[in-house]
PDB file of C-alpha atoms in Angstrom:
ATOM      1  CA  GLU W 172      89.249  96.553 121.601  1.00  0.00           C
ATOM      2  CA  ASP W 173      88.790  99.687 119.499  1.00  0.00           C
ATOM      3  CA  GLN W 174      89.794  99.031 115.919  1.00  0.00           C
ATOM      4  CA  VAL W 175      89.649 100.575 112.449  1.00  0.00           C
ATOM      5  CA  THR W 176      89.980  98.557 109.240  1.00  0.00           C
ATOM      6  CA  GLN W 177      90.188 100.100 105.793  1.00  0.00           C
ATOM      7  CA  SER W 178      89.597  98.319 102.525  1.00  0.00           C
ATOM      8  CA  PRO W 179      90.834  97.830  99.948  1.00  0.00           C
ATOM      9  CA  GLU W 180      94.526  98.360 100.676  1.00  0.00           C
ATOM     10  CA  ALA W 181      94.995  99.726  97.183  1.00  0.00           C
ATOM     11  CA  LEU W 182      92.639 100.698  94.388  1.00  0.00           C
ATOM     12  CA  ARG W 183      93.478 101.489  90.796  1.00  0.00           C
ATOM     13  CA  LEU W 184      90.848 103.277  88.738  1.00  0.00           C
ATOM     14  CA  GLN W 185      90.659 104.849  85.335  1.00  0.00           C
ATOM     15  CA  GLU W 186      89.977 108.555  85.236  1.00  0.00           C
ATOM     16  CA  GLY W 187      86.224 109.058  85.501  1.00  0.00           C
ATOM     17  CA  GLU W 188      85.577 105.626  87.050  1.00  0.00           C
ATOM     18  CA  SER W 189      83.631 106.145  90.279  1.00  0.00           C
ATOM     19  CA  SER W 190      84.154 103.903  93.309  1.00  0.00           C
ATOM     20  CA  SER W 191      84.056 103.756  97.117  1.00  0.00           C
ATOM     21  CA  LEU W 192      86.545 103.246  99.908  1.00  0.00           C
ATOM     22  CA  ASN W 193      85.468 101.498 103.100  1.00  0.00           C
ATOM     23  CA  CYS W 194      86.321 102.171 106.730  1.00  0.00           C
ATOM     24  CA  SER W 195      84.929  99.647 109.229  1.00  0.00           C
ATOM     25  CA  TYR W 196      85.226 100.376 112.906  1.00  0.00           C
ATOM     26  CA  THR W 197      84.544  98.922 116.312  1.00  0.00           C
ATOM     27  CA  VAL W 198      84.673 101.419 119.122  1.00  0.00           C
ATOM     28  CA  SER W 199      83.075 101.770 122.514  1.00  0.00           C
ATOM     29  CA  GLY W 200      81.087 104.902 121.823  1.00  0.00           C
ATOM     30  CA  LEU W 201      81.921 106.925 118.721  1.00  0.00           C
ATOM     31  CA  ARG W 202      82.833 110.538 119.302  1.00  0.00           C
ATOM     32  CA  GLY W 203      83.761 111.224 115.695  1.00  0.00           C
ATOM     33  CA  LEU W 204      85.059 109.652 112.484  1.00  0.00           C
ATOM     34  CA  PHE W 205      87.626 111.501 110.409  1.00  0.00           C
ATOM     35  CA  TRP W 206      88.782 111.203 106.810  1.00  0.00           C
ATOM     36  CA  TYR W 207      92.159 112.526 105.705  1.00  0.00           C
ATOM     37  CA  ARG W 208      94.072 112.500 102.455  1.00  0.00           C
ATOM     38  CA  GLN W 209      97.843 112.034 102.511  1.00  0.00           C
ATOM     39  CA  ASP W 210     100.178 112.641  99.595  1.00  0.00           C
ATOM     40  CA  PRO W 211     103.645 111.020  99.619  1.00  0.00           C
ATOM     41  CA  GLY W 212     106.072 112.840 101.895  1.00  0.00           C
ATOM     42  CA  LYS W 213     103.410 115.152 103.306  1.00  0.00           C
ATOM     43  CA  GLY W 214     101.222 115.366 106.377  1.00  0.00           C
ATOM     44  CA  PRO W 215      97.562 114.294 106.261  1.00  0.00           C
ATOM     45  CA  GLU W 216      95.122 116.834 104.868  1.00  0.00           C
ATOM     46  CA  PHE W 217      91.758 117.019 106.631  1.00  0.00           C
ATOM     47  CA  LEU W 218      88.729 116.118 104.521  1.00  0.00           C
ATOM     48  CA  PHE W 219      85.693 115.362 106.686  1.00  0.00           C
ATOM     49  CA  THR W 220      84.431 114.752 110.208  1.00  0.00           C
ATOM     50  CA  LEU W 221      81.299 112.660 110.744  1.00  0.00           C
ATOM     51  CA  TYR W 222      79.649 112.418 114.131  1.00  0.00           C
ATOM     52  CA  SER W 223      76.523 110.288 113.895  1.00  0.00           C
ATOM     53  CA  ALA W 224      75.019 107.509 111.799  1.00  0.00           C
ATOM     54  CA  GLY W 225      73.212 108.811 108.749  1.00  0.00           C
ATOM     55  CA  GLU W 226      75.394 111.872 108.407  1.00  0.00           C
ATOM     56  CA  GLU W 227      76.829 112.711 104.980  1.00  0.00           C
ATOM     57  CA  LYS W 228      79.337 115.335 103.859  1.00  0.00           C
ATOM     58  CA  GLU W 229      80.522 116.340 100.407  1.00  0.00           C
ATOM     59  CA  LYS W 230      83.482 118.165  98.983  1.00  0.00           C
ATOM     60  CA  GLU W 231      83.999 118.396  95.236  1.00  0.00           C
ATOM     61  CA  ARG W 232      84.202 114.802  93.937  1.00  0.00           C
ATOM     62  CA  LEU W 233      84.206 113.253  97.422  1.00  0.00           C
ATOM     63  CA  LYS W 234      81.281 112.238  99.593  1.00  0.00           C
ATOM     64  CA  ALA W 235      81.588 110.620 103.019  1.00  0.00           C
ATOM     65  CA  THR W 236      78.823 108.656 104.698  1.00  0.00           C
ATOM     66  CA  LEU W 237      78.531 107.045 108.116  1.00  0.00           C
ATOM     67  CA  THR W 238      76.644 104.112 109.609  1.00  0.00           C
ATOM     68  CA  LYS W 239      76.944 102.551 113.048  1.00  0.00           C
ATOM     69  CA  LYS W 240      79.623 100.149 111.834  1.00  0.00           C
ATOM     70  CA  GLU W 241      81.349 101.750 108.866  1.00  0.00           C
ATOM     71  CA  SER W 242      81.987 104.775 106.736  1.00  0.00           C
ATOM     72  CA  PHE W 243      82.313 105.052 102.995  1.00  0.00           C
ATOM     73  CA  LEU W 244      84.256 107.600 101.011  1.00  0.00           C
ATOM     74  CA  HIS W 245      82.649 107.790  97.610  1.00  0.00           C
ATOM     75  CA  ILE W 246      84.662 109.304  94.805  1.00  0.00           C
ATOM     76  CA  THR W 247      82.763 110.373  91.711  1.00  0.00           C
ATOM     77  CA  ALA W 248      84.445 110.750  88.318  1.00  0.00           C
ATOM     78  CA  PRO W 249      87.934 110.891  89.836  1.00  0.00           C
ATOM     79  CA  LYS W 250      90.839 112.730  88.267  1.00  0.00           C
ATOM     80  CA  PRO W 251      94.553 111.832  88.429  1.00  0.00           C
ATOM     81  CA  GLU W 252      95.068 114.536  91.070  1.00  0.00           C
ATOM     82  CA  ASP W 253      92.806 112.548  93.397  1.00  0.00           C
ATOM     83  CA  SER W 254      95.552 109.922  93.625  1.00  0.00           C
ATOM     84  CA  ALA W 255      96.693 109.709  97.263  1.00  0.00           C
ATOM     85  CA  THR W 256      96.400 107.567 100.365  1.00  0.00           C
ATOM     86  CA  TYR W 257      93.106 108.075 102.141  1.00  0.00           C
ATOM     87  CA  LEU W 258      93.188 107.610 105.897  1.00  0.00           C
ATOM     88  CA  CYS W 259      90.275 106.980 108.232  1.00  0.00           C
ATOM     89  CA  ALA W 260      90.432 107.543 111.980  1.00  0.00           C
ATOM     90  CA  VAL W 261      87.936 107.328 114.816  1.00  0.00           C
ATOM     91  CA  GLN W 262      87.806 109.039 118.154  1.00  0.00           C
ATOM     92  CA  ALA W 263      86.230 107.049 120.959  1.00  0.00           C
ATOM     93  CA  ALA W 264      84.052 108.607 123.604  1.00  0.00           C
ATOM     94  CA  SER W 265      86.412 107.369 126.306  1.00  0.00           C
ATOM     95  CA  ASN W 266      89.640 108.670 124.770  1.00  0.00           C
ATOM     96  CA  TYR W 267      90.528 111.747 122.757  1.00  0.00           C
ATOM     97  CA  GLN W 268      93.184 109.913 120.790  1.00  0.00           C
ATOM     98  CA  LEU W 269      92.590 108.972 117.169  1.00  0.00           C
ATOM     99  CA  ILE W 270      92.574 105.295 116.207  1.00  0.00           C
ATOM    100  CA  TRP W 271      93.901 105.028 112.686  1.00  0.00           C
ATOM    101  CA  GLY W 272      93.218 102.672 109.845  1.00  0.00           C
ATOM    102  CA  ALA W 273      96.085 101.538 107.627  1.00  0.00           C
ATOM    103  CA  GLY W 274      94.813 103.609 104.715  1.00  0.00           C
ATOM    104  CA  THR W 275      93.742 102.966 101.128  1.00  0.00           C
ATOM    105  CA  LYS W 276      96.158 103.914  98.386  1.00  0.00           C
ATOM    106  CA  LEU W 277      94.144 105.269  95.475  1.00  0.00           C
ATOM    107  CA  ILE W 278      95.682 105.526  92.016  1.00  0.00           C
ATOM    108  CA  ILE W 279      93.767 107.229  89.215  1.00  0.00           C
ATOM    109  CA  LYS W 280      95.163 106.547  85.765  1.00  0.00           C
ATOM    110  CA  PRO W 281      94.574 109.120  82.999  1.00  0.00           C
TER     111      PRO W 281
ATOM    112  CA  GLY E 285      91.949 128.397 108.036  1.00  0.00           C
ATOM    113  CA  ALA E 286      93.435 125.732 110.370  1.00  0.00           C
ATOM    114  CA  VAL E 287      96.979 125.846 109.016  1.00  0.00           C
ATOM    115  CA  VAL E 288      99.802 124.080 110.815  1.00  0.00           C
ATOM    116  CA  SER E 289     103.435 124.551 109.858  1.00  0.00           C
ATOM    117  CA  GLN E 290     106.523 122.544 110.712  1.00  0.00           C
ATOM    118  CA  HIS E 291     110.154 123.482 110.543  1.00  0.00           C
ATOM    119  CA  PRO E 292     112.430 122.189 109.236  1.00  0.00           C
ATOM    120  CA  SER E 293     110.842 120.122 106.487  1.00  0.00           C
ATOM    121  CA  TRP E 294     113.863 117.856 106.410  1.00  0.00           C
ATOM    122  CA  VAL E 295     117.054 117.536 108.416  1.00  0.00           C
ATOM    123  CA  ILE E 296     120.191 115.429 108.252  1.00  0.00           C
ATOM    124  CA  CYS E 297     122.299 115.108 111.366  1.00  0.00           C
ATOM    125  CA  LYS E 298     125.173 113.083 112.745  1.00  0.00           C
ATOM    126  CA  SER E 299     124.625 110.314 115.251  1.00  0.00           C
ATOM    127  CA  GLY E 300     124.768 111.627 118.814  1.00  0.00           C
ATOM    128  CA  THR E 301     123.563 115.121 118.071  1.00  0.00           C
ATOM    129  CA  SER E 302     120.194 116.631 119.001  1.00  0.00           C
ATOM    130  CA  VAL E 303     117.582 117.925 116.609  1.00  0.00           C
ATOM    131  CA  LYS E 304     114.699 120.289 117.333  1.00  0.00           C
ATOM    132  CA  ILE E 305     111.506 120.320 115.275  1.00  0.00           C
ATOM    133  CA  GLU E 306     109.011 123.167 115.573  1.00  0.00           C
ATOM    134  CA  CYS E 307     105.266 122.919 115.081  1.00  0.00           C
ATOM    135  CA  ARG E 308     103.173 126.075 114.815  1.00  0.00           C
ATOM    136  CA  SER E 309      99.453 126.675 114.454  1.00  0.00           C
ATOM    137  CA  LEU E 310      99.292 129.740 112.207  1.00  0.00           C
ATOM    138  CA  ASP E 311      95.688 130.857 112.398  1.00  0.00           C
ATOM    139  CA  PHE E 312      94.224 129.304 115.537  1.00  0.00           C
ATOM    140  CA  GLN E 313      95.140 128.651 119.132  1.00  0.00           C
ATOM    141  CA  ALA E 314      96.088 125.034 119.695  1.00  0.00           C
ATOM    142  CA  THR E 315      95.294 123.913 123.198  1.00  0.00           C
ATOM    143  CA  THR E 316      96.459 120.424 122.323  1.00  0.00           C
ATOM    144  CA  MET E 317      99.231 119.316 120.013  1.00  0.00           C
ATOM    145  CA  PHE E 318     100.129 115.795 119.017  1.00  0.00           C
ATOM    146  CA  TRP E 319     103.373 114.328 117.734  1.00  0.00           C
ATOM    147  CA  TYR E 320     103.352 111.346 115.413  1.00  0.00           C
ATOM    148  CA  ARG E 321     105.936 109.202 113.760  1.00  0.00           C
ATOM    149  CA  GLN E 322     105.337 107.481 110.428  1.00  0.00           C
ATOM    150  CA  PHE E 323     107.374 104.681 108.920  1.00  0.00           C
ATOM    151  CA  PRO E 324     107.303 103.999 105.167  1.00  0.00           C
ATOM    152  CA  LYS E 325     104.007 102.572 103.954  1.00  0.00           C
ATOM    153  CA  GLN E 326     102.605 102.518 107.478  1.00  0.00           C
ATOM    154  CA  SER E 327      99.985 104.554 109.240  1.00  0.00           C
ATOM    155  CA  LEU E 328     100.602 107.198 111.858  1.00  0.00           C
ATOM    156  CA  MET E 329     101.939 106.222 115.269  1.00  0.00           C
ATOM    157  CA  LEU E 330     101.131 108.596 118.103  1.00  0.00           C
ATOM    158  CA  MET E 331     104.192 109.437 120.170  1.00  0.00           C
ATOM    159  CA  ALA E 332     102.869 111.985 122.642  1.00  0.00           C
ATOM    160  CA  THR E 333     100.163 114.496 123.409  1.00  0.00           C
ATOM    161  CA  SER E 334     100.848 117.916 124.863  1.00  0.00           C
ATOM    162  CA  ASN E 335      98.564 120.526 126.319  1.00  0.00           C
ATOM    163  CA  GLU E 336      99.735 124.115 126.522  1.00  0.00           C
ATOM    164  CA  GLY E 337     101.565 124.766 129.752  1.00  0.00           C
ATOM    165  CA  SER E 338     101.525 121.124 130.870  1.00  0.00           C
ATOM    166  CA  LYS E 339     103.894 118.216 130.643  1.00  0.00           C
ATOM    167  CA  ALA E 340     103.439 115.986 127.637  1.00  0.00           C
ATOM    168  CA  THR E 341     101.799 112.584 127.920  1.00  0.00           C
ATOM    169  CA  TYR E 342     103.862 109.937 126.180  1.00  0.00           C
ATOM    170  CA  GLU E 343     102.584 106.737 124.620  1.00  0.00           C
ATOM    171  CA  GLN E 344     103.812 103.422 125.886  1.00  0.00           C
ATOM    172  CA  GLY E 345     107.240 102.588 124.530  1.00  0.00           C
ATOM    173  CA  VAL E 346     108.187 106.182 123.720  1.00  0.00           C
ATOM    174  CA  GLU E 347     111.203 107.382 125.703  1.00  0.00           C
ATOM    175  CA  LYS E 348     110.370 110.725 127.251  1.00  0.00           C
ATOM    176  CA  ASP E 349     114.032 111.528 127.905  1.00  0.00           C
ATOM    177  CA  LYS E 350     114.864 110.960 124.265  1.00  0.00           C
ATOM    178  CA  PHE E 351     111.934 112.780 122.701  1.00  0.00           C
ATOM    179  CA  LEU E 352     111.556 116.033 124.612  1.00  0.00           C
ATOM    180  CA  ILE E 353     108.328 117.889 123.985  1.00  0.00           C
ATOM    181  CA  ASN E 354     107.624 121.470 124.955  1.00  0.00           C
ATOM    182  CA  HIS E 355     104.301 123.245 124.429  1.00  0.00           C
ATOM    183  CA  ALA E 356     105.118 126.668 125.768  1.00  0.00           C
ATOM    184  CA  SER E 357     102.426 128.660 123.996  1.00  0.00           C
ATOM    185  CA  LEU E 358      99.080 128.185 122.290  1.00  0.00           C
ATOM    186  CA  THR E 359     100.732 128.331 118.883  1.00  0.00           C
ATOM    187  CA  LEU E 360     104.040 126.518 119.314  1.00  0.00           C
ATOM    188  CA  SER E 361     105.193 123.061 120.283  1.00  0.00           C
ATOM    189  CA  THR E 362     108.666 121.647 119.853  1.00  0.00           C
ATOM    190  CA  LEU E 363     109.983 118.104 119.640  1.00  0.00           C
ATOM    191  CA  THR E 364     113.666 117.600 120.407  1.00  0.00           C
ATOM    192  CA  VAL E 365     115.250 114.296 119.491  1.00  0.00           C
ATOM    193  CA  THR E 366     118.183 114.011 121.852  1.00  0.00           C
ATOM    194  CA  SER E 367     121.338 112.013 121.079  1.00  0.00           C
ATOM    195  CA  ALA E 368     119.862 110.905 117.793  1.00  0.00           C
ATOM    196  CA  HIS E 369     120.760 107.525 116.330  1.00  0.00           C
ATOM    197  CA  PRO E 370     120.120 106.043 112.893  1.00  0.00           C
ATOM    198  CA  GLU E 371     117.077 104.166 114.194  1.00  0.00           C
ATOM    199  CA  ASP E 372     115.470 107.546 114.969  1.00  0.00           C
ATOM    200  CA  SER E 373     115.406 108.319 111.263  1.00  0.00           C
ATOM    201  CA  SER E 374     111.772 108.717 110.331  1.00  0.00           C
ATOM    202  CA  PHE E 375     109.006 111.070 109.223  1.00  0.00           C
ATOM    203  CA  TYR E 376     107.744 113.124 112.164  1.00  0.00           C
ATOM    204  CA  ILE E 377     104.381 114.860 111.903  1.00  0.00           C
ATOM    205  CA  CYS E 378     102.651 117.169 114.342  1.00  0.00           C
ATOM    206  CA  SER E 379      98.976 117.978 114.585  1.00  0.00           C
ATOM    207  CA  ALA E 380      97.028 120.569 116.492  1.00  0.00           C
ATOM    208  CA  SER E 381      93.494 120.916 117.746  1.00  0.00           C
ATOM    209  CA  SER E 382      91.741 123.803 119.368  1.00  0.00           C
ATOM    210  CA  SER E 383      90.150 121.761 122.125  1.00  0.00           C
ATOM    211  CA  SER E 384      91.503 120.226 125.287  1.00  0.00           C
ATOM    212  CA  GLY E 385      91.284 116.880 123.545  1.00  0.00           C
ATOM    213  CA  GLY E 386      88.059 115.825 125.131  1.00  0.00           C
ATOM    214  CA  THR E 387      85.698 116.963 122.417  1.00  0.00           C
ATOM    215  CA  GLN E 388      85.135 116.236 118.767  1.00  0.00           C
ATOM    216  CA  GLU E 389      87.579 118.883 117.544  1.00  0.00           C
ATOM    217  CA  THR E 390      89.482 117.961 114.431  1.00  0.00           C
ATOM    218  CA  GLN E 391      93.247 117.511 114.391  1.00  0.00           C
ATOM    219  CA  TYR E 392      94.981 119.553 111.687  1.00  0.00           C
ATOM    220  CA  PHE E 393      98.339 118.274 110.565  1.00  0.00           C
ATOM    221  CA  GLY E 394     101.604 119.902 109.677  1.00  0.00           C
ATOM    222  CA  PRO E 395     103.508 118.970 106.503  1.00  0.00           C
ATOM    223  CA  GLY E 396     105.932 116.725 108.370  1.00  0.00           C
ATOM    224  CA  THR E 397     109.675 116.669 109.005  1.00  0.00           C
ATOM    225  CA  ARG E 398     111.888 114.004 107.534  1.00  0.00           C
ATOM    226  CA  LEU E 399     114.834 113.203 109.805  1.00  0.00           C
ATOM    227  CA  LEU E 400     117.863 111.279 108.613  1.00  0.00           C
ATOM    228  CA  VAL E 401     120.499 110.385 111.182  1.00  0.00           C
ATOM    229  CA  LEU E 402     123.844 109.330 109.752  1.00  0.00           C
TER     230      LEU E 402
END
């Protein structure tokens, strides 16, 4: 069964304290892995798409990496405005639908 | 680029009435649009997928006669909640992609519509 698991459920960091969020997946043929950021009461905001193991993408303080079993979202020197829920989703080769993880709620304290 | 809008952003209605939510892709043509529902502190739940000019495909457990979806153009899809009841109160989010759904195209999301049925 295709499945996406995100960890931790919640993460509290001090401003400037770097860390990583994990997205583990099992899927029968990966078409793509997606990272989104969601603020309370808003729709998800697209961050990255990764297609194959070894691929990396960066945007400001965020860097996403992908292996055959998991993806990491590294956040470097975070700021309070990086506080949000980060969602991971995968698209299987057999189905265009996105399989979603439960998300990681990130809180950055000033 | 890749901006998706939704209207209204929030709506309050009486039980038994119908509510229409619009989803528009502002700067690209959306061959496929998706409608999601999100409960508090939970992830997104796909309700249905619609391709322009075709009937929507509903997920198991979603009543197609209650949640009417129309995707009449490449930039507009509508979700109508018919005879709404309090249990339909939720956060509804649409997304759009520029593929037919069979490729790696990214889904871009609207800001969501919060529905409260009294």
